[in-house]
Amino acid sequence: MVNVIEIAPSILGGDHSRLADSVGKIAGAGLKWVHVDVMDGHFVPNLSFGPGVVKALKSAYPDMFYDVHLMLDNPHLYIDAFARAGADLISVHAEPEYPVSATLDEIHLVGKKSGIVINPKTPVGDIAPYLPKVDLALLMSVQPGFGGQSFDVAVLEKISSLRRMREEMGLSFRIEIDGGITASNVGECIRRGVDTIVAGTEFFKNGASLLKAVLEASAL
Ligand code: DX5
Ligand code: ZN
């Protein structure tokens, strides 16, 4: 089973004074996915966007697919709000203490796709119990909180392991990577099994090279 490759530019790397224009750039590049990083200042040391921003962008660009990455200590309290705002896929981290499995169920109950996320230091085996019920598994390749950090190559082995687990379990969830993605490292991620690529800084600064590198790697 092979998923079609999607690039999900992160609006964290866009122009925060003109977020709708940043989504316009994504649409203009022929892409459909928009990655929205939501931060609470507790689980990660930064604050970013709330459901109001998702709602505004969804109304400006209703045909885009909003891939909402919740970096929150209490993500289960906000599923309904982001679903109503127009999120299409909601991802939650495995690290904080909250009912992870029930939260993934709730995401489906409100009619959205679900994702499970792990930080660079969290072993991939930790998410095995959730894999049968998710549409996507997201591997962080930087410690979350800020755009513009350097890619941690230790994630490469995790991509391979996750792909093996997916095969062994007979599942078809997407494998997404997030953090420090550039035109130089995206090819190796795709070869290892990534099919969904988050890119903030690189998309908005160097988008043409990124798209070219993705096309070249997907053609192999
Ligand atoms: C980090 C976020 C990422 C970030 C990626 O906390 O989850 O989505 O915006 O940005 P770049 O591509 O600049 O590393
Ligand atoms: Zn993210």
PDB file of C-alpha atoms and ligand atoms in Angstrom:
ATOM      1  CA  MET A   1       0.000   0.000   0.000  1.00  0.00           C
ATOM      2  CA  VAL A   2       1.460   3.372  -1.002  1.00  0.00           C
ATOM      3  CA  ASN A   3       0.059   6.737   0.048  1.00  0.00           C
ATOM      4  CA  VAL A   4       0.312   9.662  -2.376  1.00  0.00           C
ATOM      5  CA  ILE A   5       2.961  12.117  -1.176  1.00  0.00           C
ATOM      6  CA  GLU A   6       1.617  15.329   0.332  1.00  0.00           C
ATOM      7  CA  ILE A   7       3.583  18.420   1.342  1.00  0.00           C
ATOM      8  CA  ALA A   8       2.025  20.266   4.281  1.00  0.00           C
ATOM      9  CA  PRO A   9       3.626  23.712   4.582  1.00  0.00           C
ATOM     10  CA  SER A  10       3.573  25.027   8.151  1.00  0.00           C
ATOM     11  CA  ILE A  11       2.061  28.495   8.448  1.00  0.00           C
ATOM     12  CA  LEU A  12       4.279  28.978  11.508  1.00  0.00           C
ATOM     13  CA  GLY A  13       6.938  29.731   8.892  1.00  0.00           C
ATOM     14  CA  GLY A  14       4.612  32.075   6.961  1.00  0.00           C
ATOM     15  CA  ASP A  15       3.872  35.777   7.411  1.00  0.00           C
ATOM     16  CA  HIS A  16       1.919  36.052  10.682  1.00  0.00           C
ATOM     17  CA  SER A  17       0.583  39.478   9.728  1.00  0.00           C
ATOM     18  CA  ARG A  18      -0.961  37.950   6.571  1.00  0.00           C
ATOM     19  CA  LEU A  19      -1.699  34.315   7.329  1.00  0.00           C
ATOM     20  CA  ALA A  20      -4.379  34.014   4.654  1.00  0.00           C
ATOM     21  CA  ASP A  21      -1.824  35.142   2.066  1.00  0.00           C
ATOM     22  CA  SER A  22       0.503  32.407   3.329  1.00  0.00           C
ATOM     23  CA  VAL A  23      -2.262  29.855   2.712  1.00  0.00           C
ATOM     24  CA  GLY A  24      -2.747  31.506  -0.703  1.00  0.00           C
ATOM     25  CA  LYS A  25       0.922  30.792  -1.468  1.00  0.00           C
ATOM     26  CA  ILE A  26       0.442  27.146  -0.531  1.00  0.00           C
ATOM     27  CA  ALA A  27      -2.622  26.883  -2.797  1.00  0.00           C
ATOM     28  CA  GLY A  28      -0.722  28.750  -5.540  1.00  0.00           C
ATOM     29  CA  ALA A  29       2.023  26.113  -5.410  1.00  0.00           C
ATOM     30  CA  GLY A  30      -0.628  23.501  -6.238  1.00  0.00           C
ATOM     31  CA  LEU A  31      -0.647  22.034  -2.717  1.00  0.00           C
ATOM     32  CA  LYS A  32      -3.677  21.140  -0.627  1.00  0.00           C
ATOM     33  CA  TRP A  33      -2.431  20.506   2.905  1.00  0.00           C
ATOM     34  CA  VAL A  34      -1.846  23.329   5.411  1.00  0.00           C
ATOM     35  CA  HIS A  35      -0.013  22.449   8.643  1.00  0.00           C
ATOM     36  CA  VAL A  36      -1.183  24.483  11.642  1.00  0.00           C
ATOM     37  CA  ASP A  37       1.025  24.350  14.771  1.00  0.00           C
ATOM     38  CA  VAL A  38      -0.938  24.950  17.949  1.00  0.00           C
ATOM     39  CA  MET A  39       1.174  25.617  21.084  1.00  0.00           C
ATOM     40  CA  ASP A  40       0.125  26.158  24.677  1.00  0.00           C
ATOM     41  CA  GLY A  41       3.238  27.559  26.396  1.00  0.00           C
ATOM     42  CA  HIS A  42       3.298  24.457  28.704  1.00  0.00           C
ATOM     43  CA  PHE A  43       3.889  21.360  26.624  1.00  0.00           C
ATOM     44  CA  VAL A  44       6.155  23.524  24.457  1.00  0.00           C
ATOM     45  CA  PRO A  45       7.798  26.823  25.423  1.00  0.00           C
ATOM     46  CA  ASN A  46       5.932  28.948  22.888  1.00  0.00           C
ATOM     47  CA  LEU A  47       2.424  30.168  22.005  1.00  0.00           C
ATOM     48  CA  SER A  48       0.922  30.230  18.532  1.00  0.00           C
ATOM     49  CA  PHE A  49      -2.540  29.820  17.010  1.00  0.00           C
ATOM     50  CA  GLY A  50      -5.991  28.938  18.376  1.00  0.00           C
ATOM     51  CA  PRO A  51      -9.208  27.676  16.766  1.00  0.00           C
ATOM     52  CA  GLY A  52     -10.133  31.215  15.676  1.00  0.00           C
ATOM     53  CA  VAL A  53      -7.193  31.264  13.280  1.00  0.00           C
ATOM     54  CA  VAL A  54      -8.176  27.895  11.793  1.00  0.00           C
ATOM     55  CA  LYS A  55     -11.751  29.164  11.360  1.00  0.00           C
ATOM     56  CA  ALA A  56     -10.613  32.341   9.597  1.00  0.00           C
ATOM     57  CA  LEU A  57      -8.273  30.474   7.248  1.00  0.00           C
ATOM     58  CA  LYS A  58     -10.888  27.809   6.491  1.00  0.00           C
ATOM     59  CA  SER A  59     -13.344  30.499   5.526  1.00  0.00           C
ATOM     60  CA  ALA A  60     -10.738  32.235   3.329  1.00  0.00           C
ATOM     61  CA  TYR A  61      -9.590  28.956   1.700  1.00  0.00           C
ATOM     62  CA  PRO A  62     -12.316  26.341   2.291  1.00  0.00           C
ATOM     63  CA  ASP A  63     -10.895  23.755  -0.113  1.00  0.00           C
ATOM     64  CA  MET A  64      -7.570  23.376   1.668  1.00  0.00           C
ATOM     65  CA  PHE A  65      -6.940  20.423   4.015  1.00  0.00           C
ATOM     66  CA  TYR A  66      -6.119  21.694   7.511  1.00  0.00           C
ATOM     67  CA  ASP A  67      -3.614  19.436   9.279  1.00  0.00           C
ATOM     68  CA  VAL A  68      -3.739  20.674  12.872  1.00  0.00           C
ATOM     69  CA  HIS A  69      -0.830  19.680  15.150  1.00  0.00           C
ATOM     70  CA  LEU A  70      -1.793  20.166  18.795  1.00  0.00           C
ATOM     71  CA  MET A  71       1.235  20.717  21.056  1.00  0.00           C
ATOM     72  CA  LEU A  72      -0.831  20.927  24.233  1.00  0.00           C
ATOM     73  CA  ASP A  73      -0.753  19.350  27.690  1.00  0.00           C
ATOM     74  CA  ASN A  74      -4.556  18.978  27.509  1.00  0.00           C
ATOM     75  CA  PRO A  75      -5.407  18.380  23.840  1.00  0.00           C
ATOM     76  CA  HIS A  76      -8.549  16.409  24.730  1.00  0.00           C
ATOM     77  CA  LEU A  77     -10.182  19.646  25.921  1.00  0.00           C
ATOM     78  CA  TYR A  78      -9.895  21.271  22.478  1.00  0.00           C
ATOM     79  CA  ILE A  79     -10.906  18.590  19.959  1.00  0.00           C
ATOM     80  CA  ASP A  80     -14.427  19.898  19.546  1.00  0.00           C
ATOM     81  CA  ALA A  81     -13.257  23.508  19.165  1.00  0.00           C
ATOM     82  CA  PHE A  82     -10.762  22.675  16.405  1.00  0.00           C
ATOM     83  CA  ALA A  83     -13.212  20.336  14.680  1.00  0.00           C
ATOM     84  CA  ARG A  84     -15.856  23.077  14.600  1.00  0.00           C
ATOM     85  CA  ALA A  85     -13.264  25.573  13.392  1.00  0.00           C
ATOM     86  CA  GLY A  86     -12.642  23.468  10.286  1.00  0.00           C
ATOM     87  CA  ALA A  87      -9.669  21.209  11.055  1.00  0.00           C
ATOM     88  CA  ASP A  88      -9.621  18.207   8.707  1.00  0.00           C
ATOM     89  CA  LEU A  89      -7.027  16.185  10.599  1.00  0.00           C
ATOM     90  CA  ILE A  90      -6.111  16.632  14.261  1.00  0.00           C
ATOM     91  CA  SER A  91      -2.866  15.234  15.674  1.00  0.00           C
ATOM     92  CA  VAL A  92      -2.143  14.838  19.384  1.00  0.00           C
ATOM     93  CA  HIS A  93       1.108  14.006  21.184  1.00  0.00           C
ATOM     94  CA  ALA A  94       1.690  10.719  23.019  1.00  0.00           C
ATOM     95  CA  GLU A  95       3.834  12.301  25.786  1.00  0.00           C
ATOM     96  CA  PRO A  96       1.479  14.271  28.074  1.00  0.00           C
ATOM     97  CA  GLU A  97      -0.762  12.606  30.697  1.00  0.00           C
ATOM     98  CA  TYR A  98      -4.315  12.572  29.314  1.00  0.00           C
ATOM     99  CA  PRO A  99      -6.599   9.887  27.840  1.00  0.00           C
ATOM    100  CA  VAL A 100      -4.804   9.494  24.501  1.00  0.00           C
ATOM    101  CA  SER A 101      -6.825   6.584  23.155  1.00  0.00           C
ATOM    102  CA  ALA A 102     -10.197   8.143  24.025  1.00  0.00           C
ATOM    103  CA  THR A 103      -9.055  11.416  22.453  1.00  0.00           C
ATOM    104  CA  LEU A 104      -8.220   9.650  19.172  1.00  0.00           C
ATOM    105  CA  ASP A 105     -11.700   8.094  19.296  1.00  0.00           C
ATOM    106  CA  GLU A 106     -13.253  11.505  19.869  1.00  0.00           C
ATOM    107  CA  ILE A 107     -11.466  12.936  16.827  1.00  0.00           C
ATOM    108  CA  HIS A 108     -13.145  10.259  14.685  1.00  0.00           C
ATOM    109  CA  LEU A 109     -16.478  10.750  16.432  1.00  0.00           C
ATOM    110  CA  VAL A 110     -16.506  14.397  15.389  1.00  0.00           C
ATOM    111  CA  GLY A 111     -15.837  13.276  11.819  1.00  0.00           C
ATOM    112  CA  LYS A 112     -12.161  14.185  11.471  1.00  0.00           C
ATOM    113  CA  LYS A 113      -8.998  12.257  10.669  1.00  0.00           C
ATOM    114  CA  SER A 114      -6.669  11.547  13.573  1.00  0.00           C
ATOM    115  CA  GLY A 115      -2.924  11.589  14.120  1.00  0.00           C
ATOM    116  CA  ILE A 116      -0.545  10.554  16.888  1.00  0.00           C
ATOM    117  CA  VAL A 117       2.741  12.473  17.341  1.00  0.00           C
ATOM    118  CA  ILE A 118       6.019  11.718  19.123  1.00  0.00           C
ATOM    119  CA  ASN A 119       8.974  13.911  20.047  1.00  0.00           C
ATOM    120  CA  PRO A 120      12.529  13.028  18.946  1.00  0.00           C
ATOM    121  CA  LYS A 121      13.355  11.265  22.241  1.00  0.00           C
ATOM    122  CA  THR A 122      10.155   9.178  22.442  1.00  0.00           C
ATOM    123  CA  PRO A 123      10.653   5.608  21.139  1.00  0.00           C
ATOM    124  CA  VAL A 124       8.472   4.658  18.206  1.00  0.00           C
ATOM    125  CA  GLY A 125       7.316   1.533  20.084  1.00  0.00           C
ATOM    126  CA  ASP A 126       5.419   3.810  22.493  1.00  0.00           C
ATOM    127  CA  ILE A 127       2.764   4.540  19.855  1.00  0.00           C
ATOM    128  CA  ALA A 128       2.230   0.914  18.756  1.00  0.00           C
ATOM    129  CA  PRO A 129      -1.055   0.597  20.704  1.00  0.00           C
ATOM    130  CA  TYR A 130      -2.529   3.636  18.930  1.00  0.00           C
ATOM    131  CA  LEU A 131      -1.516   2.791  15.358  1.00  0.00           C
ATOM    132  CA  PRO A 132      -4.596   0.667  14.517  1.00  0.00           C
ATOM    133  CA  LYS A 133      -6.833   3.665  15.148  1.00  0.00           C
ATOM    134  CA  VAL A 134      -4.950   6.564  13.519  1.00  0.00           C
ATOM    135  CA  ASP A 135      -4.923   7.977  10.002  1.00  0.00           C
ATOM    136  CA  LEU A 136      -1.428   9.425  10.438  1.00  0.00           C
ATOM    137  CA  ALA A 137       1.632   9.065  12.672  1.00  0.00           C
ATOM    138  CA  LEU A 138       3.866  12.124  12.959  1.00  0.00           C
ATOM    139  CA  LEU A 139       7.538  11.839  13.867  1.00  0.00           C
ATOM    140  CA  MET A 140       9.091  15.078  15.121  1.00  0.00           C
ATOM    141  CA  SER A 141      12.566  15.688  13.750  1.00  0.00           C
ATOM    142  CA  VAL A 142      13.133  18.666  16.080  1.00  0.00           C
ATOM    143  CA  GLN A 143      12.102  19.315  19.673  1.00  0.00           C
ATOM    144  CA  PRO A 144       8.729  21.045  19.061  1.00  0.00           C
ATOM    145  CA  GLY A 145       8.127  24.690  19.883  1.00  0.00           C
ATOM    146  CA  PHE A 146       9.884  26.685  17.185  1.00  0.00           C
ATOM    147  CA  GLY A 147      10.338  26.728  13.440  1.00  0.00           C
ATOM    148  CA  GLY A 148      13.759  27.065  11.850  1.00  0.00           C
ATOM    149  CA  GLN A 149      15.604  24.397  13.883  1.00  0.00           C
ATOM    150  CA  SER A 150      18.000  21.768  12.509  1.00  0.00           C
ATOM    151  CA  PHE A 151      16.812  18.325  11.448  1.00  0.00           C
ATOM    152  CA  ASP A 152      17.769  15.543  13.901  1.00  0.00           C
ATOM    153  CA  VAL A 153      19.074  12.631  11.802  1.00  0.00           C
ATOM    154  CA  ALA A 154      18.179  10.170  14.580  1.00  0.00           C
ATOM    155  CA  VAL A 155      14.621  10.283  13.213  1.00  0.00           C
ATOM    156  CA  LEU A 156      15.685   8.390  10.073  1.00  0.00           C
ATOM    157  CA  GLU A 157      15.883   5.056  11.907  1.00  0.00           C
ATOM    158  CA  LYS A 158      12.492   5.779  13.476  1.00  0.00           C
ATOM    159  CA  ILE A 159      10.938   6.268  10.037  1.00  0.00           C
ATOM    160  CA  SER A 160      12.227   2.852   8.956  1.00  0.00           C
ATOM    161  CA  SER A 161      10.950   1.199  12.152  1.00  0.00           C
ATOM    162  CA  LEU A 162       7.536   2.806  11.837  1.00  0.00           C
ATOM    163  CA  ARG A 163       7.232   1.714   8.223  1.00  0.00           C
ATOM    164  CA  ARG A 164       8.116  -1.864   9.263  1.00  0.00           C
ATOM    165  CA  MET A 165       5.533  -1.751  12.058  1.00  0.00           C
ATOM    166  CA  ARG A 166       2.900  -0.524   9.596  1.00  0.00           C
ATOM    167  CA  GLU A 167       3.665  -3.420   7.248  1.00  0.00           C
ATOM    168  CA  GLU A 168       3.682  -6.002  10.029  1.00  0.00           C
ATOM    169  CA  MET A 169       0.385  -4.699  11.388  1.00  0.00           C
ATOM    170  CA  GLY A 170      -1.206  -4.514   7.924  1.00  0.00           C
ATOM    171  CA  LEU A 171      -2.123  -0.848   8.369  1.00  0.00           C
ATOM    172  CA  SER A 172      -2.134   2.132   6.007  1.00  0.00           C
ATOM    173  CA  PHE A 173      -1.733   5.256   8.176  1.00  0.00           C
ATOM    174  CA  ARG A 174       0.318   8.097   6.723  1.00  0.00           C
ATOM    175  CA  ILE A 175       3.863   8.701   7.991  1.00  0.00           C
ATOM    176  CA  GLU A 176       4.502  12.415   8.496  1.00  0.00           C
ATOM    177  CA  ILE A 177       7.743  14.196   9.378  1.00  0.00           C
ATOM    178  CA  ASP A 178       7.973  17.660  10.954  1.00  0.00           C
ATOM    179  CA  GLY A 179      10.938  19.896  11.732  1.00  0.00           C
ATOM    180  CA  GLY A 180      14.029  21.110   9.882  1.00  0.00           C
ATOM    181  CA  ILE A 181      12.985  19.668   6.523  1.00  0.00           C
ATOM    182  CA  THR A 182      14.989  21.035   3.590  1.00  0.00           C
ATOM    183  CA  ALA A 183      15.494  20.262  -0.091  1.00  0.00           C
ATOM    184  CA  SER A 184      18.645  18.352   0.967  1.00  0.00           C
ATOM    185  CA  ASN A 185      17.154  15.992   3.554  1.00  0.00           C
ATOM    186  CA  VAL A 186      13.611  15.434   2.240  1.00  0.00           C
ATOM    187  CA  GLY A 187      14.704  12.786  -0.287  1.00  0.00           C
ATOM    188  CA  GLU A 188      16.146  10.490   2.393  1.00  0.00           C
ATOM    189  CA  CYS A 189      12.941  10.845   4.445  1.00  0.00           C
ATOM    190  CA  ILE A 190      10.828   9.823   1.442  1.00  0.00           C
ATOM    191  CA  ARG A 191      13.095   6.856   0.644  1.00  0.00           C
ATOM    192  CA  ARG A 192      12.704   5.680   4.241  1.00  0.00           C
ATOM    193  CA  GLY A 193       8.912   5.795   4.021  1.00  0.00           C
ATOM    194  CA  VAL A 194       7.642   9.308   4.750  1.00  0.00           C
ATOM    195  CA  ASP A 195       4.607  10.244   2.638  1.00  0.00           C
ATOM    196  CA  THR A 196       3.572  13.499   4.348  1.00  0.00           C
ATOM    197  CA  ILE A 197       6.103  16.302   4.668  1.00  0.00           C
ATOM    198  CA  VAL A 198       5.770  19.331   6.934  1.00  0.00           C
ATOM    199  CA  ALA A 199       8.008  22.243   5.993  1.00  0.00           C
ATOM    200  CA  GLY A 200       7.851  25.777   7.401  1.00  0.00           C
ATOM    201  CA  THR A 201      11.023  27.758   6.814  1.00  0.00           C
ATOM    202  CA  GLU A 202      12.076  25.858   3.688  1.00  0.00           C
ATOM    203  CA  PHE A 203       8.698  26.105   1.957  1.00  0.00           C
ATOM    204  CA  PHE A 204       8.385  29.864   2.449  1.00  0.00           C
ATOM    205  CA  LYS A 205      12.071  30.652   1.697  1.00  0.00           C
ATOM    206  CA  ASN A 206      13.036  28.021  -0.827  1.00  0.00           C
ATOM    207  CA  GLY A 207       9.766  26.447  -1.991  1.00  0.00           C
ATOM    208  CA  ALA A 208      10.716  25.713  -5.600  1.00  0.00           C
ATOM    209  CA  SER A 209      13.807  23.699  -4.584  1.00  0.00           C
ATOM    210  CA  LEU A 210      11.822  21.809  -1.960  1.00  0.00           C
ATOM    211  CA  LEU A 211       9.092  20.858  -4.443  1.00  0.00           C
ATOM    212  CA  LYS A 212      11.704  19.779  -6.981  1.00  0.00           C
ATOM    213  CA  ALA A 213      13.480  17.569  -4.418  1.00  0.00           C
ATOM    214  CA  VAL A 214      10.173  15.965  -3.420  1.00  0.00           C
ATOM    215  CA  LEU A 215       9.251  15.301  -7.059  1.00  0.00           C
ATOM    216  CA  GLU A 216      12.646  13.744  -7.755  1.00  0.00           C
ATOM    217  CA  ALA A 217      12.488  11.483  -4.698  1.00  0.00           C
ATOM    218  CA  SER A 218       8.889  10.402  -5.372  1.00  0.00           C
ATOM    219  CA  ALA A 219       9.748   9.437  -8.949  1.00  0.00           C
ATOM    220  CA  LEU A 220      12.317   6.851  -7.746  1.00  0.00           C
TER     221      LEU A 220
HETATM  222  C1  DX5 B   1       7.722  22.846  15.472  1.00  0.00           C
HETATM  223  C2  DX5 B   1       6.551  22.725  14.527  1.00  0.00           C
HETATM  224  C3  DX5 B   1       6.904  22.630  13.094  1.00  0.00           C
HETATM  225  C4  DX5 B   1       7.613  23.796  12.528  1.00  0.00           C
HETATM  226  C5  DX5 B   1       8.396  23.362  11.328  1.00  0.00           C
HETATM  227  O1  DX5 B   1       7.236  22.921  16.754  1.00  0.00           O
HETATM  228  O2  DX5 B   1       5.810  21.572  14.845  1.00  0.00           O
HETATM  229  O3  DX5 B   1       5.745  22.369  12.301  1.00  0.00           O
HETATM  230  O4  DX5 B   1       6.765  24.833  12.156  1.00  0.00           O
HETATM  231  O5  DX5 B   1       9.147  24.430  10.939  1.00  0.00           O
HETATM  232  P1  DX5 B   1      10.503  24.262  10.158  1.00  0.00           P
HETATM  233  O6  DX5 B   1      10.163  23.579   8.885  1.00  0.00           O
HETATM  234  O7  DX5 B   1      10.968  25.656   9.987  1.00  0.00           O
HETATM  235  O8  DX5 B   1      11.413  23.433  11.025  1.00  0.00           O
HETATM  236 ZN    ZN B   2       4.030  20.848  13.478  1.00  0.00          ZN
END
